[in-house]
PDB file of C-alpha atoms in Angstrom:
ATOM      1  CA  UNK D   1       0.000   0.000   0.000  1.00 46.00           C
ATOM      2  CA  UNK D   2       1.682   2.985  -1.039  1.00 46.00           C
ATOM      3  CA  UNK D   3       2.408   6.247   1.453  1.00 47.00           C
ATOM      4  CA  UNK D   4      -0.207   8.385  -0.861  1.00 47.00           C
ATOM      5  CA  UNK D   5      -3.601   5.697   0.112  1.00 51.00           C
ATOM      6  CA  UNK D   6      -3.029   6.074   3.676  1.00 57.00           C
ATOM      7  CA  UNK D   7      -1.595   9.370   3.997  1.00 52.00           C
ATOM      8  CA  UNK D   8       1.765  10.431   4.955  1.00 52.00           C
ATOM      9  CA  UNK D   9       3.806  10.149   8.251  1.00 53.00           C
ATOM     10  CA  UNK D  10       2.010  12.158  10.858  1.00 56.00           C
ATOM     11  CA  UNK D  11      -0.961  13.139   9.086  1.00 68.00           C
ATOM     12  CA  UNK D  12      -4.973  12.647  10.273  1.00 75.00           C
ATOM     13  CA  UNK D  13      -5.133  10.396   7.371  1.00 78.00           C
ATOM     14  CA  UNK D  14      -2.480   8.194   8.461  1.00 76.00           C
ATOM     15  CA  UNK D  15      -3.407   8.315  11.955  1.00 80.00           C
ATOM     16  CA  UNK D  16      -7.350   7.658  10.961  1.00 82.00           C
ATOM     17  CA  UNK D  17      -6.018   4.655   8.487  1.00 78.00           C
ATOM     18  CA  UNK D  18      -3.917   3.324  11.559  1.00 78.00           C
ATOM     19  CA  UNK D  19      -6.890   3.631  13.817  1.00 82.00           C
ATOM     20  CA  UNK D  20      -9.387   1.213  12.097  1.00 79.00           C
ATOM     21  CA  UNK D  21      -6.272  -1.295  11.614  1.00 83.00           C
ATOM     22  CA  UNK D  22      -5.768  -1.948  15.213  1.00 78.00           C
ATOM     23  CA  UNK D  23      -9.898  -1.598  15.909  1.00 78.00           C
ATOM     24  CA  UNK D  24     -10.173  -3.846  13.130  1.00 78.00           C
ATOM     25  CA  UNK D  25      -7.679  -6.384  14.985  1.00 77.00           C
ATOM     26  CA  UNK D  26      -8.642  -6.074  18.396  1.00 74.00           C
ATOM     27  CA  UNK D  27     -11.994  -7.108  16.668  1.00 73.00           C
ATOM     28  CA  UNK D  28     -10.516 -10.195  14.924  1.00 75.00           C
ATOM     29  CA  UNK D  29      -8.623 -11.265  17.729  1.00 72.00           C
ATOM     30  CA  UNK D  30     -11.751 -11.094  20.364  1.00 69.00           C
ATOM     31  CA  UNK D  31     -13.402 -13.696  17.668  1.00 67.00           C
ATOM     32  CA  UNK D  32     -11.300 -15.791  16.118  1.00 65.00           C
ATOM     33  CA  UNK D  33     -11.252 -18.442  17.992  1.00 62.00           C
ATOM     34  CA  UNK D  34     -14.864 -18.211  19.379  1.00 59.00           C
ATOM     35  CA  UNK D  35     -17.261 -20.236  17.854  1.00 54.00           C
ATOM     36  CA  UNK D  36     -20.370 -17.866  19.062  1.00 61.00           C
ATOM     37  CA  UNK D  37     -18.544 -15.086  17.849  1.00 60.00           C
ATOM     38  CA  UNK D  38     -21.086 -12.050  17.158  1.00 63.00           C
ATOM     39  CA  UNK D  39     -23.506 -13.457  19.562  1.00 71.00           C
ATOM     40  CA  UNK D  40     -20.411 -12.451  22.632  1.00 67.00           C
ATOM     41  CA  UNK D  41     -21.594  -8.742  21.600  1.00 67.00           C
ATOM     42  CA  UNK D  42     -25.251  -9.117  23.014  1.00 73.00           C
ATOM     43  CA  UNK D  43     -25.062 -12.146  25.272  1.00 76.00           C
ATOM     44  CA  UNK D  44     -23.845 -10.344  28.395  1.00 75.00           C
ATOM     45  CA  UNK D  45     -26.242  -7.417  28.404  1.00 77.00           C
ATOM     46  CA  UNK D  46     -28.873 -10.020  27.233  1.00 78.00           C
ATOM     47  CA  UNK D  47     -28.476 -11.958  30.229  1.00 80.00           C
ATOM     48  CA  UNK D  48     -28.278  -8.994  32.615  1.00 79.00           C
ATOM     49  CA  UNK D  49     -31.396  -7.932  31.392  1.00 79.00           C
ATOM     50  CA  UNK D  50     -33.247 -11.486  32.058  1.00 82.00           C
ATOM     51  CA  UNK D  51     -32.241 -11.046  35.414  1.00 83.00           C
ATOM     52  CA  UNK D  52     -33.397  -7.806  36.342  1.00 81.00           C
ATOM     53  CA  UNK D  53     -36.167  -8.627  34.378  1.00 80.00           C
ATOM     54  CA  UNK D  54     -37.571 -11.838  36.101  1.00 82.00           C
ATOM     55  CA  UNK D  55     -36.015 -10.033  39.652  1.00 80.00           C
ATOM     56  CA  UNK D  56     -38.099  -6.669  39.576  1.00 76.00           C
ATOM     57  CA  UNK D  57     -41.343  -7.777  37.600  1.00 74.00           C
ATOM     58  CA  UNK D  58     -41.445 -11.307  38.679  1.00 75.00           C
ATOM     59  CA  UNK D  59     -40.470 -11.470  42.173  1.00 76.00           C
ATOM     60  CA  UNK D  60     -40.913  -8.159  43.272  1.00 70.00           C
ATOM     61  CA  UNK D  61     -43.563  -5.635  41.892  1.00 68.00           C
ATOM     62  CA  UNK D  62     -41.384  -2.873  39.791  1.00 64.00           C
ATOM     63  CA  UNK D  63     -41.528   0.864  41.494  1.00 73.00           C
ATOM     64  CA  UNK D  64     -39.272   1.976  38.988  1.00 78.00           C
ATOM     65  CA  UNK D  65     -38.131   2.764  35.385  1.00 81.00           C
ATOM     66  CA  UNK D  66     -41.306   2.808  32.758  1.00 87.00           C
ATOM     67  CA  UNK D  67     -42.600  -0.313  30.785  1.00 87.00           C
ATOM     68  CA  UNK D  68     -41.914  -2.428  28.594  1.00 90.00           C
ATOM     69  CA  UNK D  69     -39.587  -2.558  31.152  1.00 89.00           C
ATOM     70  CA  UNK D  70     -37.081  -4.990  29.216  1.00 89.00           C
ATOM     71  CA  UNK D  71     -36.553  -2.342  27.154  1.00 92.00           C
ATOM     72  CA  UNK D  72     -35.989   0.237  29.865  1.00 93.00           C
ATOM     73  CA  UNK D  73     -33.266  -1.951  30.743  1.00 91.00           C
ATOM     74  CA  UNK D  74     -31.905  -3.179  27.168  1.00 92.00           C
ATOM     75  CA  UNK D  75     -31.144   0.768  26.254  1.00 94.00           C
ATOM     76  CA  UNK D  76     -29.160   1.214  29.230  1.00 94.00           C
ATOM     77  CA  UNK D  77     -27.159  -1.978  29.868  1.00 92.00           C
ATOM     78  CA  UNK D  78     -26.264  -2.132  25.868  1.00 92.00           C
ATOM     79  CA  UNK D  79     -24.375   1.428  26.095  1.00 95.00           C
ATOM     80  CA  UNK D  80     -22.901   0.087  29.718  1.00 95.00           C
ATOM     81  CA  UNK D  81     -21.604  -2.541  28.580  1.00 92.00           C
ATOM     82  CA  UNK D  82     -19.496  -0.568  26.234  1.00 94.00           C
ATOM     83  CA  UNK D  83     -18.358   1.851  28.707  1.00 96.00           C
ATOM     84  CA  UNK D  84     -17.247  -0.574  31.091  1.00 94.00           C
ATOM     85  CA  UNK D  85     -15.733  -3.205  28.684  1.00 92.00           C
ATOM     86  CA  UNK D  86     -13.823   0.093  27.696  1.00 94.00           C
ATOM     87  CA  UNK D  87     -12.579   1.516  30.761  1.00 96.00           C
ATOM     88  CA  UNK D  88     -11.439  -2.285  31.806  1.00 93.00           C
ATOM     89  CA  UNK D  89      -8.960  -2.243  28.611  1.00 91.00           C
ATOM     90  CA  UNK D  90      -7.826   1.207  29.555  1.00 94.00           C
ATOM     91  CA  UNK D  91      -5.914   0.183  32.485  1.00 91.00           C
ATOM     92  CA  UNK D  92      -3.943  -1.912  30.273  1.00 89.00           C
ATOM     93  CA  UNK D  93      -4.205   0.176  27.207  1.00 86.00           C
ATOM     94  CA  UNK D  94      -0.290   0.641  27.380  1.00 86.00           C
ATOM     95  CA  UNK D  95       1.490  -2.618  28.718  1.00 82.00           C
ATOM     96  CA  UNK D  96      -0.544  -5.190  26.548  1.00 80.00           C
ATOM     97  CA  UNK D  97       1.540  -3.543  23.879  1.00 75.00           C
ATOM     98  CA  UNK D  98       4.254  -1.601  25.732  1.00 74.00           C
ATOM     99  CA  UNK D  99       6.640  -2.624  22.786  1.00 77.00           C
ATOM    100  CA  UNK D 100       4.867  -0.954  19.496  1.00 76.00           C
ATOM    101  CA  UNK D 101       3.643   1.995  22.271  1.00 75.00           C
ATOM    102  CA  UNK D 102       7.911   2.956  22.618  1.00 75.00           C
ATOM    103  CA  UNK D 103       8.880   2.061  19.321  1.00 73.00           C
ATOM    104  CA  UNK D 104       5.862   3.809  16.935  1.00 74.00           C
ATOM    105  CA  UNK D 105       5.758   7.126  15.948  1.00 70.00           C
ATOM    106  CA  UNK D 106       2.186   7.043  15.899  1.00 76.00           C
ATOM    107  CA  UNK D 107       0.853   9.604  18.163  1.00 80.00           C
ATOM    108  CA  UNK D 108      -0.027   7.321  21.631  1.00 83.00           C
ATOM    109  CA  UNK D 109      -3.847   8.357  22.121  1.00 85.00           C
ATOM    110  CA  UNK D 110      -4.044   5.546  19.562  1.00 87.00           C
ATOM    111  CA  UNK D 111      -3.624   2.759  22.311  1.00 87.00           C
ATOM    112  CA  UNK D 112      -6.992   4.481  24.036  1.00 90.00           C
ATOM    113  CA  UNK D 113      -9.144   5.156  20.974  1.00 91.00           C
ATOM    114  CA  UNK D 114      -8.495   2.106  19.488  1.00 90.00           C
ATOM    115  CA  UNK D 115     -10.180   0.694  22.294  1.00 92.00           C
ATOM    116  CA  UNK D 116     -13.179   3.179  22.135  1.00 94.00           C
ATOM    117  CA  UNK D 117     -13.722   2.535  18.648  1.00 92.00           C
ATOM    118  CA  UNK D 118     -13.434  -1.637  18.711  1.00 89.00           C
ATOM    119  CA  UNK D 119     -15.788  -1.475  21.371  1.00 91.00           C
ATOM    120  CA  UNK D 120     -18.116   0.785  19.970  1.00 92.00           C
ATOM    121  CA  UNK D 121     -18.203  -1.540  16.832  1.00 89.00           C
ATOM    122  CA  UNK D 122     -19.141  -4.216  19.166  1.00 87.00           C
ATOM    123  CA  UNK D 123     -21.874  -1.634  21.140  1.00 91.00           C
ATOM    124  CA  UNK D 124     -23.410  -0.926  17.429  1.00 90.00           C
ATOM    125  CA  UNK D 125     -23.270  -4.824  16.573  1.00 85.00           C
ATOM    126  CA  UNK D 126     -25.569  -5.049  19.341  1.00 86.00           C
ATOM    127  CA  UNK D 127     -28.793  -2.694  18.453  1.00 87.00           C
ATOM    128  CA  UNK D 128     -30.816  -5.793  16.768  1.00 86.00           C
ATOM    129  CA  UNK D 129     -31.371  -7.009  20.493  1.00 86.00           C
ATOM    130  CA  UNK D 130     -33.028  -3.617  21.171  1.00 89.00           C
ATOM    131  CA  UNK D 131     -34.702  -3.475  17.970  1.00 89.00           C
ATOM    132  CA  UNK D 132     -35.760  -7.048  18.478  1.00 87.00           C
ATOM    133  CA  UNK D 133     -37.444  -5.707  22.288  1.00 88.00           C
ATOM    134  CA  UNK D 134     -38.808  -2.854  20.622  1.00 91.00           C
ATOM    135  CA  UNK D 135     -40.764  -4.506  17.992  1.00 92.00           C
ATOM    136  CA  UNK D 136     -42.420  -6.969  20.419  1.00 88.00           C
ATOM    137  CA  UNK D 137     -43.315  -4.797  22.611  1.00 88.00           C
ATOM    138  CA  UNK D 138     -45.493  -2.918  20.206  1.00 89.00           C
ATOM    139  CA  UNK D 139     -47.933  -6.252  20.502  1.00 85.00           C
ATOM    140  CA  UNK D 140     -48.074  -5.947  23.850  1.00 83.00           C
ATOM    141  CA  UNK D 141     -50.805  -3.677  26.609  1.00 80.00           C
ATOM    142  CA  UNK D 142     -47.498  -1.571  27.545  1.00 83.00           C
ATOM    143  CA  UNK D 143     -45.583  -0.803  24.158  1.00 88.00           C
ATOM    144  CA  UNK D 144     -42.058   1.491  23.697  1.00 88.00           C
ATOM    145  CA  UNK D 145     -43.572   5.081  22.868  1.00 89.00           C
ATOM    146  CA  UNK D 146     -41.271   5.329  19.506  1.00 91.00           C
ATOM    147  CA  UNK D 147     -41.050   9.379  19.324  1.00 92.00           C
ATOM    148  CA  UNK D 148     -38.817  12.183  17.890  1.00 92.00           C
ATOM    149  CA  UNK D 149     -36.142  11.070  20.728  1.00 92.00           C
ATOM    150  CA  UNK D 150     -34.874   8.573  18.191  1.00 94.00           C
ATOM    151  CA  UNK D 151     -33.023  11.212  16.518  1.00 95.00           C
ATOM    152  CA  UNK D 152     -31.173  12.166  19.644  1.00 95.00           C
ATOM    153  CA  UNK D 153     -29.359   8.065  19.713  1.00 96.00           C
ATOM    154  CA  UNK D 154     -26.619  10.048  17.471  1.00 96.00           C
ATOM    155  CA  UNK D 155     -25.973  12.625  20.007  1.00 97.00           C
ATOM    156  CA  UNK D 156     -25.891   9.860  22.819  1.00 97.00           C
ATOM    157  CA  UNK D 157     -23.369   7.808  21.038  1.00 97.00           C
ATOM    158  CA  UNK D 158     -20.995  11.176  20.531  1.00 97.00           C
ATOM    159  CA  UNK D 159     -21.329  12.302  23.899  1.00 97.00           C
ATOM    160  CA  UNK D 160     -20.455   8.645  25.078  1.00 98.00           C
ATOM    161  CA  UNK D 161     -17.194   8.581  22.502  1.00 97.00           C
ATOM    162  CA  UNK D 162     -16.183  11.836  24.266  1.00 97.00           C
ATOM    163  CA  UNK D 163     -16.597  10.785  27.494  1.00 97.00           C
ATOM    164  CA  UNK D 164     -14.574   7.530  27.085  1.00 97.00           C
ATOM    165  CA  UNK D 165     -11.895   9.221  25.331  1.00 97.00           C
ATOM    166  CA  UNK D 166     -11.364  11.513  27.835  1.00 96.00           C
ATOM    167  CA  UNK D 167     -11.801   8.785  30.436  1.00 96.00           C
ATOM    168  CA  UNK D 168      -9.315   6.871  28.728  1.00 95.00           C
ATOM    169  CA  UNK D 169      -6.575   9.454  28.680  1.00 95.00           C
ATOM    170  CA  UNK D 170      -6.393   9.678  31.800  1.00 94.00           C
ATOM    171  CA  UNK D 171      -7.140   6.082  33.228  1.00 93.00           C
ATOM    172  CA  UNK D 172      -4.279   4.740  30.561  1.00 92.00           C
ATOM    173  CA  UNK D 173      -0.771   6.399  31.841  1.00 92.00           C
ATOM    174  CA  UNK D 174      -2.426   6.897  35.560  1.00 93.00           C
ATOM    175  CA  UNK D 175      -2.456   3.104  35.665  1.00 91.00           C
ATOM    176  CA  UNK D 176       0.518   2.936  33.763  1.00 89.00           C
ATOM    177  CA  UNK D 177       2.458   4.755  36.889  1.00 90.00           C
ATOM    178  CA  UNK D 178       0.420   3.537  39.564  1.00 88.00           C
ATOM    179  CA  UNK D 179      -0.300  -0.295  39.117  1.00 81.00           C
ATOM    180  CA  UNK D 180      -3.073  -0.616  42.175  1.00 84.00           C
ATOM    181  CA  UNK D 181      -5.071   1.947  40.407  1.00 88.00           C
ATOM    182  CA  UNK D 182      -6.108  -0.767  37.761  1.00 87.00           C
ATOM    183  CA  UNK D 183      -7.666  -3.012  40.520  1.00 88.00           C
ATOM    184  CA  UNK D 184      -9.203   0.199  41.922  1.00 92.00           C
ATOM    185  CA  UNK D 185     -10.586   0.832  38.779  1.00 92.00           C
ATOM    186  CA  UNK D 186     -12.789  -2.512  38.783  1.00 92.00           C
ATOM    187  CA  UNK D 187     -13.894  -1.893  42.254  1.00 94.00           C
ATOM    188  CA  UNK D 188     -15.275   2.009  41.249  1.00 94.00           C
ATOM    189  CA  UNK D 189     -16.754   0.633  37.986  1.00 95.00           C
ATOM    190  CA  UNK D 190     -19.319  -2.000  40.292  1.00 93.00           C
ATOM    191  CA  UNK D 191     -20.292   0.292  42.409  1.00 94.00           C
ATOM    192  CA  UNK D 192     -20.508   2.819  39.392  1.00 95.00           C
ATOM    193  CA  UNK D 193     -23.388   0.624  37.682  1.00 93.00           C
ATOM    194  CA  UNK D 194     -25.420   0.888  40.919  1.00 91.00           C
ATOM    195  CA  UNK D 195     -24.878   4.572  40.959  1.00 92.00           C
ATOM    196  CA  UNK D 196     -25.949   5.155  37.516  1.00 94.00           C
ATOM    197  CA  UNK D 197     -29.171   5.378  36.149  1.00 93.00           C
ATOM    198  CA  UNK D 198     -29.357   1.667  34.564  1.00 93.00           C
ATOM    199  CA  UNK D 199     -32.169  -0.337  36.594  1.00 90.00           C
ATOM    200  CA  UNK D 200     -33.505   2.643  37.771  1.00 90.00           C
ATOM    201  CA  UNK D 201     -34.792   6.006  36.384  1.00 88.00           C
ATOM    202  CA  UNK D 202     -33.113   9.264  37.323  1.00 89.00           C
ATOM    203  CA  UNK D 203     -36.488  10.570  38.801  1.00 86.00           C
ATOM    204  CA  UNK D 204     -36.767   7.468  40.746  1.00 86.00           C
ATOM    205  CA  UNK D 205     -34.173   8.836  43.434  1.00 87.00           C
ATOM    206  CA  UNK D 206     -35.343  10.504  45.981  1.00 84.00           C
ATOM    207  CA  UNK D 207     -34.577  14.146  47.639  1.00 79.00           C
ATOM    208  CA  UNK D 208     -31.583  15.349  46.379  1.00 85.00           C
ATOM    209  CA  UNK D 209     -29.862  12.665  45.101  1.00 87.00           C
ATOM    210  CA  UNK D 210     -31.516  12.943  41.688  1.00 85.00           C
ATOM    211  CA  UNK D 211     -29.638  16.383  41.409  1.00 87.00           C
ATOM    212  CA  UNK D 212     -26.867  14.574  42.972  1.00 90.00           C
ATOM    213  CA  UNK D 213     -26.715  12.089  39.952  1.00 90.00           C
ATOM    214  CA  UNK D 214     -26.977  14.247  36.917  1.00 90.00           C
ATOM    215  CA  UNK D 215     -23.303  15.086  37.625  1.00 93.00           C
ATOM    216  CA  UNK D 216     -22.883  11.614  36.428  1.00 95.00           C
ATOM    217  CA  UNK D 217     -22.678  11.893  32.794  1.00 96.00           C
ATOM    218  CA  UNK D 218     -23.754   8.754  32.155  1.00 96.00           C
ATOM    219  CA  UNK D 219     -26.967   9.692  33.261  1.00 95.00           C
ATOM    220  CA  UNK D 220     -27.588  12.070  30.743  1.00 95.00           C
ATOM    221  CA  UNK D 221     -26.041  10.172  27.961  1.00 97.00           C
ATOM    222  CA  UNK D 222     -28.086   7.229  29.212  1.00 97.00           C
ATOM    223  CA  UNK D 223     -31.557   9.399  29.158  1.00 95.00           C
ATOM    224  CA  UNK D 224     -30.632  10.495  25.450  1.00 96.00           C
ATOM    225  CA  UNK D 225     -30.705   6.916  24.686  1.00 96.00           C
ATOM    226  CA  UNK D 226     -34.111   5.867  26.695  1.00 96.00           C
ATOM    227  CA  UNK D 227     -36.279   9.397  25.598  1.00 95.00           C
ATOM    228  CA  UNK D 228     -37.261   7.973  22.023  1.00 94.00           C
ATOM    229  CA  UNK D 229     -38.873   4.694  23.924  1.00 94.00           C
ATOM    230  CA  UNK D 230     -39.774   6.767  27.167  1.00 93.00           C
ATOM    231  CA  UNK D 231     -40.470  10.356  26.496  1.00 91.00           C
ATOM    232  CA  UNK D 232     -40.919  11.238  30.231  1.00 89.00           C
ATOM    233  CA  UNK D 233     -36.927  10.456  30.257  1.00 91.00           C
ATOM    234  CA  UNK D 234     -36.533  13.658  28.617  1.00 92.00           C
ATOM    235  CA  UNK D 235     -34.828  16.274  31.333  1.00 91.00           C
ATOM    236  CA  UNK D 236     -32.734  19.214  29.945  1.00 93.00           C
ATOM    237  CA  UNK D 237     -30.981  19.564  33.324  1.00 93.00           C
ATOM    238  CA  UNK D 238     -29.835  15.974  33.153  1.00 94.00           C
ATOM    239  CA  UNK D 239     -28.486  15.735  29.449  1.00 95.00           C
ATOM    240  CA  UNK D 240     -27.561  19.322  29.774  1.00 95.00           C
ATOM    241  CA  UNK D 241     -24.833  18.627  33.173  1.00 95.00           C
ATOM    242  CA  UNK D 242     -23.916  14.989  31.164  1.00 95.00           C
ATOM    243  CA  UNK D 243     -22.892  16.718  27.953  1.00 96.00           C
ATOM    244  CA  UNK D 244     -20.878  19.708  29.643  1.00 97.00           C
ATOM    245  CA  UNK D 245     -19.730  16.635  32.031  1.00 96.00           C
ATOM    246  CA  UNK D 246     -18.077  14.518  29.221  1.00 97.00           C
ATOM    247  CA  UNK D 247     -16.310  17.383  28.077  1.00 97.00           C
ATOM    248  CA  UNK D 248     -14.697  18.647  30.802  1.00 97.00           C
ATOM    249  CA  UNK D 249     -13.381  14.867  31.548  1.00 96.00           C
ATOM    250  CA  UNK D 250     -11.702  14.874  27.807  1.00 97.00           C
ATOM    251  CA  UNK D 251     -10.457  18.738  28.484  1.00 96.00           C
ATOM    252  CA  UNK D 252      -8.959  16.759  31.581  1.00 96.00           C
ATOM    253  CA  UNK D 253      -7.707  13.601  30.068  1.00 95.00           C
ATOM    254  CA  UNK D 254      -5.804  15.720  27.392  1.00 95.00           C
ATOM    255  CA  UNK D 255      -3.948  17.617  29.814  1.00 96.00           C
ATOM    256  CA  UNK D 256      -3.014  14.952  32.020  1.00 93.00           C
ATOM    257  CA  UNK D 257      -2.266  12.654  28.828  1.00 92.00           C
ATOM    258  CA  UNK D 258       0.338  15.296  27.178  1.00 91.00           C
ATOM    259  CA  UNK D 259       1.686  15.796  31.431  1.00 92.00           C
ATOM    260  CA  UNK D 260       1.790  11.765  31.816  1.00 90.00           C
ATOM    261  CA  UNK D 261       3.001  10.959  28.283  1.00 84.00           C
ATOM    262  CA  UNK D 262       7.318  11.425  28.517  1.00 85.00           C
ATOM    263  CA  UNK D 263       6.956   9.006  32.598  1.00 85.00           C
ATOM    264  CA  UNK D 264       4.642   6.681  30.765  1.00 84.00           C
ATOM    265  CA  UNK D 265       7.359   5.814  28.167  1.00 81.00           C
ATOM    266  CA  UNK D 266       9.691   5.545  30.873  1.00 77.00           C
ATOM    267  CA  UNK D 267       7.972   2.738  33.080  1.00 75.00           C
ATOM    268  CA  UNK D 268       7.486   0.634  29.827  1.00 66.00           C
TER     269      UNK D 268
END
């Protein structure tokens, strides 16, 4: 392939072009030797959602979220799944490949939005299972409200993108200096999914925590996801704090990324 088809040395072309290569083989290597292969994408947040399910309209009688209330769950634990399979790889974003990170001259944010993008292919892979939901709940008493909201899926899956890549800069060469903060990382991401919005509404919290949450900005990504099935999700205070939220963590993961960048090299 000559240097003119992928652009030259240094250039958003070339970087782009690199991009997809490693996405693409993170991708390959996740299913090449798995004989379920695709079916890995949706199985985990398929299963989670069974659960919660059979726990919260079976066992107990559900006080929160709206119905269809597998969908409820299916919109949220689809676009969890990718943020936590994403900040996992993060804290090993540099020493799974600490060789090609000191000897490439590609720029380094690679190793972290390679990992945002091959996981986002996997999150996309996975919207038939909510499209599946959707479509039999419409022959149901309680059906998904399909609405305008729809349109606002787009703007979910940027803000999300942001967010990880910010995340991602600075989880990557923190983790790279500090080894505990990698097991520290699992520990804040469990009690993270309780914390977030996922089997629960927003407006299910009481008093002040529901203010208290919107600084999460997974809640308001998570809302712009839910509001074309469940227009009472809508809540310009919510989104609004998410969206300004994700950017100020990838204003913050840039600095400390270009701060850590120089030690990071020199612990691999």
């Amino acid at each position: 392939m000559t240097t003119a088809a992928v652009g030259a040395p240094g250039s958003a072309r070339r970087y782009l072009h690199s991009l997809w290569l490693l996405s693409a083989r993170d991708l390959k290597v996740r299913y090449a030797t798995s004989a379920l292969g695709y079916l890995w994408s949706v199985l985990d947040p398929l299963v989670m959602s069974a659960i919660y399910w059979f726990v919260f309209t079976q066992i107990f009688q559900r006080q929160v979220g709206y119905p269809p209330y597998i969908v409820f769950l299916i919109t949220a634990l689809l676009p969890w799944v990718w943020f936590n399979t994403s900040v996992s790889d993060f804290t090993k974003a540099f020493r799974k490949d600490a060789r090609l990170v000191r000897s490439t001259a590609i720029p380094r944010s690679i190793w972290v939005n390679r990992i945002v993008l091959s996981k986002g292919v996997e999150f996309l892979c996975s919207f038939p299972v909510l499209v599946l939901f959707v479509v039999i709940s419409q022959f149901t008493e309680q059906p998904a409200q399909l609405n305008w909201g729809l349109l606002l899926i787009p703007v979910a899956i940027l803000l999300q993108t942001v967010l990880l890549v910010g995340l991602g800069l600075l989880v990557a060469p923190l983790c790279v200096i500090w080894g505990d903060l990698e097991r520290t990382t699992r520990l804040i991401l469990r009690a993270l999914f309780y914390a977030t919005p996922i089997i629960y509404g927003i407006e299910d919290l009481p008093g002040n925590l529901a203010t208290v949450a919107a600084f999460n900005p997974l809640a308001g990504i998570f809302a712009l996801y839910r509001v074309g099935f469940f227009p009472g999700e809508w809540d310009p205070w919510v989104v609004g704090v998410g969206a300004v939220m994700s950017f100020l963590f990838l204003g913050a993961g840039i600095l400390v990324f270009r701060r850590l960048e120089r030690p990071v090299l020199k612990e691999l």
